[in-house]
C-alpha positions as CSV (number, residue, x, y, z in Angstrom):
1,M,18.2,-43.2,28.1
2,A,18.5,-40.2,30.9
3,D,21.8,-41.8,32.6
4,N,23.7,-42.3,29.4
5,L,22.8,-38.8,28.2
6,S,23.7,-37.9,31.6
7,D,27.0,-39.4,31.5
8,T,27.5,-37.8,28.2
9,L,27.0,-34.3,29.1
10,K,29.5,-35.3,32.4
11,K,31.8,-36.2,29.8
12,L,31.7,-33.1,27.5
13,K,32.0,-31.1,30.2
14,I,35.7,-32.5,30.9
15,T,35.9,-33.0,27.1
16,A,34.7,-29.1,25.7
17,V,37.4,-28.2,28.3
18,D,40.2,-30.1,27.3
19,R,39.5,-30.3,23.8
20,T,39.9,-34.1,22.8
21,E,38.9,-34.0,19.0
22,D,37.8,-37.3,19.0
23,S,36.1,-37.6,22.8
24,L,34.5,-35.2,22.1
25,E,33.5,-36.1,18.6
26,G,31.7,-38.8,20.5
27,C,29.7,-36.9,22.8
28,L,28.3,-35.0,20.4
29,D,27.0,-37.6,18.4
30,C,25.7,-39.6,21.3
31,L,23.6,-36.0,21.7
32,L,23.1,-35.9,18.3
33,Q,21.4,-38.9,18.5
34,A,19.1,-38.0,21.5
35,L,17.7,-34.8,20.1
36,A,16.3,-36.9,16.8
37,Q,14.5,-39.2,19.9
38,N,13.2,-36.9,22.2
39,N,14.2,-33.4,21.4
40,M,12.3,-32.1,24.0
41,E,13.4,-34.0,26.9
42,T,17.3,-33.5,25.9
43,S,17.2,-30.0,24.9
44,E,15.7,-29.5,29.4
45,K,18.9,-31.6,29.9
46,I,21.2,-29.9,28.0
47,Q,19.7,-26.5,29.2
48,G,19.8,-27.7,33.2
49,S,23.5,-28.9,32.9
50,G,24.4,-25.7,31.9
51,I,26.4,-27.0,28.9
52,L,25.0,-24.4,26.7
53,Q,27.9,-22.0,28.0
54,L,31.0,-23.9,26.7
55,F,29.6,-24.4,23.2
56,A,30.4,-20.9,22.8
57,S,34.2,-22.1,22.8
58,L,33.8,-25.1,20.5
59,L,32.5,-22.8,18.1
60,I,35.8,-22.3,16.0
61,P,36.2,-22.6,12.3
62,Q,39.3,-25.0,12.4
63,S,38.5,-27.5,14.7
64,A,36.7,-31.3,13.0
65,C,33.6,-30.7,15.6
66,T,32.2,-27.3,15.2
67,A,29.7,-28.1,12.5
68,K,27.8,-30.7,15.0
69,V,28.3,-28.1,17.6
70,A,25.9,-25.6,15.4
71,N,23.5,-28.5,15.0
72,I,23.4,-29.3,17.9
73,I,22.4,-25.7,18.5
74,A,19.7,-25.5,15.6
75,E,18.4,-28.4,16.8
76,V,17.7,-27.6,20.9
77,A,16.7,-24.3,19.1
78,K,13.9,-26.0,17.4
79,N,12.2,-25.5,20.6
80,E,10.7,-22.3,22.1
81,F,12.2,-22.7,25.8
82,M,15.7,-22.8,24.3
83,R,16.1,-19.2,22.4
84,I,16.5,-17.0,25.1
85,P,18.9,-19.9,27.0
86,C,21.2,-19.8,24.0
87,V,21.3,-16.3,23.5
88,D,22.4,-15.8,26.7
89,A,24.6,-18.1,26.6
90,G,26.5,-15.8,24.2
91,L,26.3,-17.4,20.9
92,I,24.7,-15.4,18.5
93,S,28.2,-13.6,18.2
94,P,30.5,-16.8,17.8
95,L,27.8,-18.4,15.1
96,V,28.0,-15.2,12.5
97,Q,31.6,-15.4,13.0
98,L,30.9,-19.2,11.7
99,L,29.0,-17.6,8.3
100,N,32.7,-16.9,7.0
101,S,33.4,-20.4,7.3
102,K,34.7,-21.8,3.6
103,D,32.9,-25.3,4.7
104,Q,29.4,-26.1,3.5
105,E,28.5,-28.2,6.1
106,V,29.6,-25.7,8.9
107,L,28.2,-22.5,6.9
108,L,24.0,-24.8,6.5
109,Q,24.0,-25.7,9.9
110,T,25.0,-22.6,11.5
111,G,23.0,-21.2,8.7
112,R,20.1,-23.3,10.6
113,A,21.1,-22.2,14.5
114,L,20.9,-19.0,13.6
115,G,17.7,-19.3,12.2
116,N,16.6,-21.5,14.8
117,I,17.3,-18.7,17.8
118,C,16.2,-15.7,15.8
119,Y,13.0,-17.3,14.3
120,D,10.3,-15.2,15.5
121,S,12.2,-12.4,17.0
122,H,11.9,-9.3,15.4
123,S,14.9,-7.7,18.3
124,L,17.6,-10.5,17.5
125,Q,16.9,-10.9,13.4
126,A,17.8,-6.9,13.6
127,Q,20.2,-7.4,15.7
128,L,21.8,-9.8,13.2
129,I,20.7,-6.9,10.6
130,N,23.0,-4.7,12.5
131,M,25.9,-7.6,12.9
132,G,26.4,-7.4,9.1
133,V,25.0,-10.9,7.7
134,I,22.6,-10.0,4.9
135,P,26.1,-9.3,2.7
136,T,27.5,-12.1,3.9
137,L,24.4,-14.6,3.0
138,V,23.9,-13.1,-0.7
139,K,27.6,-13.8,-0.9
140,L,26.9,-17.5,-0.2
141,L,24.1,-17.5,-1.8
142,G,26.2,-16.7,-4.9
143,I,29.4,-18.7,-4.0
144,H,27.3,-21.7,-3.2
145,C,24.1,-21.7,-5.8
146,Q,25.2,-25.4,-6.3
147,N,24.6,-26.5,-3.0
148,A,20.3,-26.7,-2.8
149,A,20.5,-27.3,1.4
150,L,22.7,-24.3,2.1
151,T,20.6,-22.4,-1.2
152,E,17.7,-23.1,1.0
153,M,18.8,-21.4,4.3
154,C,19.7,-18.0,2.6
155,L,16.1,-18.1,1.6
156,V,14.9,-18.5,4.4
157,A,16.9,-16.5,5.9
158,F,16.1,-13.8,3.6
159,G,12.7,-14.5,3.7
160,N,12.4,-13.4,7.9
161,L,15.1,-10.7,6.7
162,A,13.2,-8.7,4.7
163,E,11.0,-8.2,6.8
164,L,12.2,-5.8,9.0
165,E,12.3,-2.5,6.9
166,S,15.5,-2.3,9.1
167,S,17.0,-4.6,6.6
168,K,15.9,-3.3,3.0
169,E,19.0,0.2,2.8
170,Q,21.4,-3.4,3.6
171,F,19.6,-5.2,0.7
172,A,19.6,-2.7,-1.6
173,S,23.3,-2.1,-1.3
174,T,24.2,-6.1,-2.5
175,N,23.8,-7.5,-5.3
176,I,20.5,-9.6,-4.2
177,A,18.7,-8.6,-7.1
178,E,21.4,-9.7,-9.8
179,E,21.3,-13.4,-7.5
180,L,17.7,-14.1,-7.3
181,V,16.9,-14.0,-10.7
182,K,20.3,-15.8,-11.4
183,L,18.9,-18.0,-9.2
184,F,15.0,-18.3,-9.9
185,K,16.0,-18.6,-14.3
186,K,17.3,-21.6,-13.1
187,Q,14.6,-22.8,-11.6
188,I,11.6,-25.6,-13.3
189,E,10.2,-26.8,-10.1
190,H,7.0,-25.1,-8.8
191,D,8.2,-24.9,-4.7
192,K,11.5,-23.3,-5.5
193,R,9.9,-21.1,-7.0
194,E,7.9,-20.2,-5.0
195,M,10.6,-19.9,-2.0
196,I,12.3,-17.3,-4.8
197,F,9.0,-15.7,-4.4
198,E,8.4,-14.8,-0.8
199,V,11.5,-13.6,-0.5
200,L,11.1,-11.1,-3.9
201,A,7.8,-9.9,-2.6
202,P,8.9,-7.8,0.4
203,L,12.4,-7.0,-1.2
204,A,10.7,-5.7,-3.5
205,E,8.0,-2.7,-2.1
206,N,12.0,-1.1,-1.8
207,D,12.7,1.5,-4.9
208,A,16.0,1.1,-5.0
209,I,14.9,-2.6,-5.0
210,K,12.8,-2.3,-7.8
211,L,14.7,-0.8,-9.3
212,Q,17.6,-3.5,-9.9
213,L,15.0,-6.2,-9.5
214,V,14.2,-4.6,-13.3
215,E,17.8,-4.3,-14.9
216,A,18.6,-7.8,-13.4
217,G,16.3,-8.8,-15.9
218,L,12.7,-10.3,-13.5
219,V,10.5,-8.2,-15.2
220,E,11.5,-11.3,-18.2
221,C,11.3,-14.1,-15.7
222,L,7.5,-13.0,-15.0
223,L,6.5,-12.5,-18.2
224,E,7.2,-15.9,-19.0
225,I,6.2,-18.1,-16.6
226,V,1.8,-16.2,-17.1
227,Q,3.0,-17.2,-20.9
228,Q,3.4,-20.2,-19.5
229,K,0.0,-20.5,-17.2
230,V,-2.6,-18.9,-18.8
231,D,-4.0,-21.5,-19.8
232,S,-3.4,-24.0,-17.2
233,D,-5.8,-25.4,-14.7
234,K,-3.7,-26.5,-12.1
235,E,-3.6,-25.5,-9.0
236,D,-0.4,-24.5,-8.4
237,D,-0.1,-22.6,-12.2
238,I,-3.0,-20.9,-11.1
239,A,-0.9,-19.2,-8.1
240,E,2.5,-19.3,-9.8
241,L,0.1,-16.9,-12.6
242,K,-0.6,-14.8,-9.6
243,T,2.1,-14.4,-7.8
244,A,3.8,-13.4,-11.1
245,S,1.4,-10.5,-11.9
246,D,1.2,-9.9,-8.6
247,L,4.8,-9.1,-8.5
248,M,5.1,-7.5,-11.6
249,V,2.4,-4.5,-10.8
250,L,4.2,-4.0,-7.8
251,L,7.9,-3.2,-9.8
252,L,5.3,-1.0,-11.6
253,L,5.0,0.9,-8.2
254,G,8.4,2.4,-8.5
255,D,8.8,5.7,-10.1
256,E,12.0,4.9,-11.9
257,S,11.0,1.1,-12.3
258,M,8.0,2.0,-13.8
259,Q,9.4,4.9,-16.4
260,K,11.8,2.2,-17.4
261,L,9.6,-0.5,-18.2
262,F,6.7,2.1,-20.1
263,E,9.9,2.9,-23.2
264,G,7.6,5.5,-24.0
265,G,5.1,3.7,-24.4
266,K,7.0,2.1,-26.9
267,G,8.4,-1.2,-24.2
268,N,7.4,-5.0,-25.6
269,V,6.9,-5.0,-21.5
270,F,3.9,-2.5,-22.1
271,Q,2.6,-4.1,-25.0
272,R,2.4,-7.3,-23.0
273,V,0.8,-5.4,-20.0
274,L,-1.8,-4.4,-22.5
275,S,-2.3,-7.8,-24.1
276,W,-3.5,-8.8,-20.9
277,I,-6.7,-6.4,-20.4
278,P,-8.7,-8.0,-23.4
279,S,-7.7,-11.8,-21.7
280,N,-10.8,-14.1,-20.4
281,N,-8.4,-14.4,-17.6
282,H,-9.7,-12.1,-14.7
283,Q,-6.2,-12.8,-12.9
284,L,-4.0,-11.1,-15.8
285,Q,-7.3,-8.7,-16.2
286,L,-6.8,-7.1,-12.5
287,A,-3.4,-7.3,-13.4
288,G,-3.6,-5.4,-16.6
289,A,-5.9,-2.8,-15.3
290,L,-3.3,-2.5,-12.0
291,A,-0.4,-2.6,-14.1
292,I,-2.0,1.0,-16.6
293,A,-3.0,2.8,-12.9
294,N,0.6,2.7,-12.1
295,F,1.6,3.8,-15.8
296,A,-0.3,6.5,-15.4
297,R,1.1,8.3,-12.9
298,N,2.1,11.3,-15.4
299,D,0.8,13.2,-17.2
300,G,3.0,12.2,-20.1
301,N,2.3,8.2,-19.8
302,C,-1.0,9.6,-18.9
303,I,-1.9,11.2,-22.5
304,H,0.1,9.2,-24.4
305,M,-2.0,6.3,-23.7
306,V,-5.5,8.4,-23.7
307,D,-3.6,9.0,-27.6
308,N,-3.5,5.3,-28.1
309,G,-6.5,3.9,-27.7
310,I,-5.9,2.3,-23.6
311,V,-9.1,4.0,-23.4
312,E,-11.8,2.0,-25.0
313,K,-9.9,-1.0,-24.2
314,L,-9.9,-0.6,-20.5
315,M,-14.5,0.5,-20.9
316,D,-14.9,-2.6,-22.5
317,L,-13.4,-4.5,-19.8
318,L,-15.2,-2.3,-17.5
319,G,-18.1,-3.3,-19.9
320,R,-17.5,-7.1,-18.8
321,H,-17.8,-6.5,-15.4
322,V,-21.3,-4.5,-15.8
323,E,-23.1,-7.6,-14.4
324,E,-22.9,-9.5,-11.4
325,G,-18.9,-8.8,-12.2
326,N,-15.8,-9.0,-10.2
327,V,-15.3,-6.5,-7.6
328,T,-11.5,-6.6,-7.9
329,V,-11.1,-5.8,-12.1
330,Q,-13.7,-3.0,-11.6
331,H,-11.8,-1.5,-9.2
332,A,-8.9,-1.5,-11.2
333,A,-9.6,-0.6,-14.0
334,L,-12.0,2.6,-12.5
335,S,-8.5,3.5,-10.7
336,A,-7.1,3.8,-14.5
337,L,-9.6,5.7,-16.3
338,R,-9.8,7.9,-12.7
339,N,-5.4,8.7,-13.4
340,L,-5.6,8.9,-17.0
341,A,-8.6,11.6,-16.4
342,I,-5.6,13.8,-14.6
343,P,-4.0,15.6,-17.3
344,V,-6.2,19.0,-18.4
345,V,-5.8,17.8,-22.1
346,N,-7.2,14.1,-21.7
347,K,-10.8,15.4,-20.1
348,A,-12.4,15.8,-23.1
349,K,-11.2,13.4,-25.0
350,M,-12.1,10.8,-21.9
351,L,-15.3,12.6,-22.3
352,S,-16.5,12.0,-26.2
353,A,-15.4,8.6,-26.1
354,G,-18.2,7.6,-23.3
355,V,-16.4,7.3,-20.1
356,T,-18.8,9.2,-18.0
357,E,-21.7,6.5,-19.4
358,A,-19.0,3.4,-19.2
359,V,-18.5,4.5,-15.1
360,L,-22.5,5.2,-14.1
361,K,-23.3,1.8,-14.9
362,F,-21.5,1.1,-11.6
363,L,-23.5,3.0,-9.4
364,K,-25.8,0.6,-8.1
365,S,-22.8,-1.4,-6.4
366,E,-23.0,-1.8,-3.0
367,M,-18.9,-2.4,-2.9
368,P,-17.4,1.2,-1.3
369,P,-13.7,0.2,-3.4
370,V,-16.1,0.4,-6.7
371,Q,-18.0,3.1,-5.4
372,F,-14.6,5.4,-4.6
373,K,-12.6,4.8,-8.0
374,L,-15.7,5.8,-9.3
375,L,-16.5,9.1,-7.5
376,G,-13.2,9.9,-7.9
377,T,-13.2,8.9,-11.8
378,L,-16.7,11.5,-12.9
379,R,-14.4,14.1,-10.2
380,M,-11.4,14.6,-12.7
381,L,-13.4,14.0,-15.4
382,I,-16.3,17.7,-14.5
383,D,-13.8,20.9,-15.1
384,A,-15.7,21.2,-18.3
385,Q,-18.7,23.3,-17.9
386,E,-21.0,20.7,-19.9
387,A,-19.8,17.9,-18.7
388,A,-21.3,19.0,-15.1
389,E,-24.1,20.4,-16.0
390,Q,-25.1,17.2,-18.3
391,L,-23.8,15.1,-14.5
392,G,-25.4,17.8,-12.3
393,K,-29.0,17.0,-13.8
394,N,-28.3,13.2,-13.4
395,V,-31.9,12.3,-10.9
396,K,-30.1,9.4,-10.0
397,L,-26.8,10.3,-10.6
398,V,-27.7,13.0,-7.0
399,E,-29.5,10.7,-5.0
400,R,-26.6,8.0,-5.2
401,L,-24.7,10.8,-4.4
402,V,-26.6,12.2,-1.3
403,E,-26.9,9.0,-0.2
404,W,-23.3,7.7,-0.2
405,C,-22.5,12.0,1.4
406,E,-24.4,9.3,4.6
407,A,-21.9,6.4,4.1
408,K,-20.5,6.8,8.0
409,D,-18.9,3.8,8.1
410,H,-16.7,4.4,4.8
411,A,-15.0,8.2,5.2
412,G,-13.3,7.8,1.6
413,V,-16.4,7.2,0.0
414,M,-18.3,10.1,2.0
415,G,-15.6,12.0,1.5
416,E,-15.4,11.8,-2.2
417,S,-19.4,11.8,-2.5
418,N,-19.6,15.2,-1.0
419,R,-16.4,17.0,-3.3
420,L,-18.6,15.5,-6.2
421,L,-21.5,17.4,-5.4
422,S,-19.6,20.6,-4.5
423,A,-17.8,19.9,-7.8
424,L,-20.7,19.9,-9.9
425,I,-22.5,23.2,-8.9
426,R,-18.1,24.3,-8.9
427,H,-18.3,23.2,-12.4
428,S,-21.5,23.9,-13.9
429,K,-22.6,27.1,-12.3
430,S,-26.0,25.7,-13.9
431,K,-29.8,26.9,-11.6
432,D,-31.0,23.8,-13.2
433,V,-27.9,21.8,-11.2
434,I,-28.9,23.4,-8.2
435,K,-32.0,22.7,-7.9
436,T,-31.2,18.8,-8.0
437,I,-29.2,19.1,-5.7
438,V,-31.7,20.7,-3.5
439,Q,-34.9,18.1,-3.8
440,S,-32.5,15.7,-3.9
441,G,-31.3,16.0,-0.3
442,G,-28.3,17.7,-0.4
443,I,-27.5,20.9,0.7
444,K,-27.5,19.3,4.2
445,H,-23.8,17.8,3.2
446,L,-22.3,20.4,1.5
447,V,-23.1,22.7,4.9
448,T,-21.3,19.3,7.3
449,M,-18.8,19.7,4.3
450,A,-17.9,22.7,5.2
451,T,-17.0,22.0,9.4
452,S,-14.6,19.3,7.4
453,E,-11.0,19.0,8.9
454,H,-9.3,19.0,5.4
455,V,-9.1,22.6,4.7
456,I,-9.3,22.3,0.3
457,M,-13.2,20.3,1.1
458,Q,-13.9,22.9,3.3
459,N,-12.5,25.7,0.3
460,E,-15.5,24.2,-1.7
461,A,-18.3,23.3,-0.6
462,L,-18.3,26.9,0.8
463,V,-17.2,28.0,-2.8
464,A,-20.6,25.8,-4.4
465,L,-22.9,27.3,-1.3
466,A,-21.7,31.0,-2.2
467,L,-22.6,29.9,-5.7
468,I,-26.6,28.6,-4.6
469,A,-27.0,31.6,-2.7
470,A,-25.9,33.6,-5.7
471,L,-28.3,31.7,-8.4
472,E,-30.4,29.4,-6.4
473,L,-31.4,31.7,-2.7
474,G,-35.2,31.5,-2.8
475,T,-34.7,27.4,-3.3
476,A,-32.1,26.8,-1.1
477,E,-33.3,28.9,1.8
478,K,-35.1,26.5,3.9
479,D,-32.2,24.2,3.9
480,L,-29.8,26.3,4.4
481,E,-31.8,27.7,7.2
482,S,-32.2,24.2,9.2
483,A,-29.2,23.2,8.5
484,K,-27.6,26.1,10.4
485,L,-25.2,27.5,7.7
486,V,-25.4,30.8,9.6
487,Q,-24.1,29.2,13.4
488,I,-21.2,27.3,11.0
489,L,-20.1,30.6,9.3
490,H,-20.2,32.6,12.7
491,K,-17.9,29.1,14.4
492,L,-15.8,29.5,11.5
493,L,-14.8,33.3,11.2
494,A,-14.5,33.4,14.9
495,D,-12.3,30.3,15.3
496,E,-8.2,31.1,15.0
497,R,-7.5,28.5,13.8
498,S,-9.6,28.5,10.5
499,A,-7.2,29.0,7.4
500,P,-7.4,33.1,5.9
501,E,-8.9,30.8,2.7
502,I,-11.7,29.8,4.8
503,K,-12.4,32.8,6.4
504,Y,-12.4,34.2,3.2
505,N,-15.2,32.7,1.8
506,S,-17.4,32.6,4.6
507,M,-17.6,36.0,4.6
508,V,-18.2,36.3,0.5
509,L,-20.9,33.7,1.5
510,I,-22.5,35.7,4.8
511,C,-22.7,38.2,1.7
512,A,-25.0,37.0,-0.7
513,L,-26.6,35.6,2.3
514,M,-28.2,38.9,3.1
515,G,-30.4,37.9,0.2
516,S,-32.9,36.0,2.6
517,E,-35.0,37.2,4.6
518,S,-34.9,34.9,7.4
519,L,-31.5,33.9,7.1
520,H,-30.4,37.8,7.0
521,K,-31.7,37.8,10.4
522,E,-30.0,34.8,11.6
523,V,-27.0,37.2,11.3
524,Q,-28.0,40.2,13.2
525,D,-29.2,38.1,16.0
526,L,-25.8,36.5,15.8
527,A,-23.9,40.0,16.2
528,F,-21.6,38.8,13.4
529,L,-20.3,42.4,13.2
530,D,-18.0,42.2,16.3
531,V,-16.1,39.0,14.3
532,I,-16.1,40.4,11.3
533,S,-14.5,43.5,12.7
534,K,-11.1,42.1,14.0
535,L,-10.9,40.9,10.9
536,R,-9.7,44.1,9.2
537,S,-6.9,44.0,10.9
538,H,-5.9,40.2,9.5
539,E,-2.7,40.0,8.9
540,N,-3.8,38.6,5.8
541,K,-4.2,40.9,2.8
542,S,-7.3,39.7,1.1
543,V,-9.0,38.6,4.5
544,A,-8.6,42.7,5.9
545,Q,-10.1,44.0,2.5
546,Q,-13.1,41.3,2.4
547,A,-13.9,42.0,6.0
548,S,-14.0,45.9,5.8
549,L,-16.2,45.2,2.6
550,T,-18.8,42.5,5.1
551,E,-18.9,44.9,7.6
552,Q,-20.4,47.8,5.8
553,R,-22.6,45.5,3.3
554,L,-23.8,44.4,7.4
555,T,-24.1,47.8,8.1
556,V,-26.2,49.0,4.8
557,E,-28.8,46.3,5.5
558,S,-29.2,46.2,9.7
C-alpha cells in the first residue's frame, strides 16, 4: 500500500499541473481510499509529499474534481497535526470562495474541510468570521434546507462560530433567527432539535438576536415543547423540557424581548409562564420563578404583577420547598420576590401579604445563594419603620446576620448581612433594635463595614453608627471601643481619597461620640483637631461647614 500511495502522490503532482481531469480524478479516488483505510498514516505521507500546496490551485468552482479535493482536505484535517499545514498551504481562502458554489456536494465537503481545519481554534474561526462566512452560511441554510447533510454542516458551523463574541453582531445582521425557527418547526427528531438548541443558546445571549427570535416565533415553539414533554419521564423528554424552559428564561433577559412578551401582563406567554409556578415539575417551577424575576425588571411590571396576585403564588411555591427543598427553586423564588419589592408602592402590600414570614423560614439554609437572596429580599422590604423595628427585634434573625457577617468565603452574603444590619437601625431608629444588635455582637461588623471599599456601604455603616451613638451610646460604648471606631474615623478623615459624604458623616459621628467619656478621651488623644481644621477649606460646602461645627465642638469639649 505504501508503494502504491507514493506512486499516487507522484502521479498526482504531475496531473495537478497538467490538469488532465480523468487521471486527476483517479488519483484523488486512490487517496480517498487510502485515507479511509488509514487516515493518520496517509495524512503524514500527504504532508511529507508537499502536495497540500498544490490543492489550493485545484479548488476551483468549475472543476469536476473540486468536491473530491475538498473531501481529502476534510479527511486529513481530522488530524490535529495537519491543521496548521493546511493553513500554511493557503487552503482557507479558496475554500471560503467555494461556499458560493451551487453544487451541493462541493458545499458539503467545503464546509467539512473548513470546519475540521478551524476546529477548536478561536483565532482561525475569527479569521473565517472576518472573511464573511456567516452571511454566506445563513443564506446556504435557507436555500438548501431540504438537504439534511448540508443543513447539519451549517448547524455545526453556527454552533462553533456562535461561541465567539465577535460573531454575534454578524449573526444579528442576517435572518438567522427566522431560518432557525423555520427549521426548528419542521424537526420531529430529538437529536435534530437538540442540534438547533445548541446553536440557539449561544446566539440568544445577544439582545438583538433575542428580539429577532421572539419575533420569529421561537417562544411559541418552546411553549409547545413544554406542553408536550411536561408529563413524560423519558430521559430525552426531560432534557428537552429543561433546554426549552431554560432558553425561554434566557430570552426574557433582554429588555425589549421581555417587554414584548409581557404585553402589559396580558400576554399569552406571560400567562403560560405563570401556570408553571404551581406545577409539580421542579424544572418548570424553577423556570417560572426565574421568568417572573426577569419580568420584574421595571417598576411598571412589578406593580402590575403584585396587584394581580403573583406574590401569593411565589409564597405558595416557597412553602413547598421549606423542608428538604430544591435549592435552585428557593433561590429563583426569592430572586423574584426581591425584584418585586423594589418599587416603593409594593413594599407595604408585600409586607401585609406575609412575605417576611415566608422568607424567614429559610434562615436556617446553609446555601449561600439562598442566603444572599433572602437577605436582599428582606433589605428591599424594610424601608418602613414598623417593619424594620419588628425584624430588628427578632433575635434569631439578628444572630444569624451577625454569623453571616463573618462569611468570608461568600463576599455577597457577608456584604448583604452587613447592609441589612445597618438598614434595620437606619429605618427603625429604635433603641430596642440597637440593643438587640449590640447584645448579638453586631457592632464590630458595622465598624468594619465603615472601612468597606464601596462608598455606599461605608456611608450606610456611618449613618447607622451615628444613630447608635445618638440613641444608645452607653449600651454600645464598650463594643465601639474594642472595634477601634475612633482610630478608623481618624483614618477616614485623614485619607484624601475618602468621598465627601464619608468625611461629612465621620464628623457627625465624632460629635455624637463625645457623650462617652472613654471615647471622648480617645478622640482627644488622637489629635483630631489637626485633621478637622484642614477640612474647613474643603471644596465641598457641606464638608467645610461640618468641619467648622465639629472643630467648635471639640474645642469646647477639650
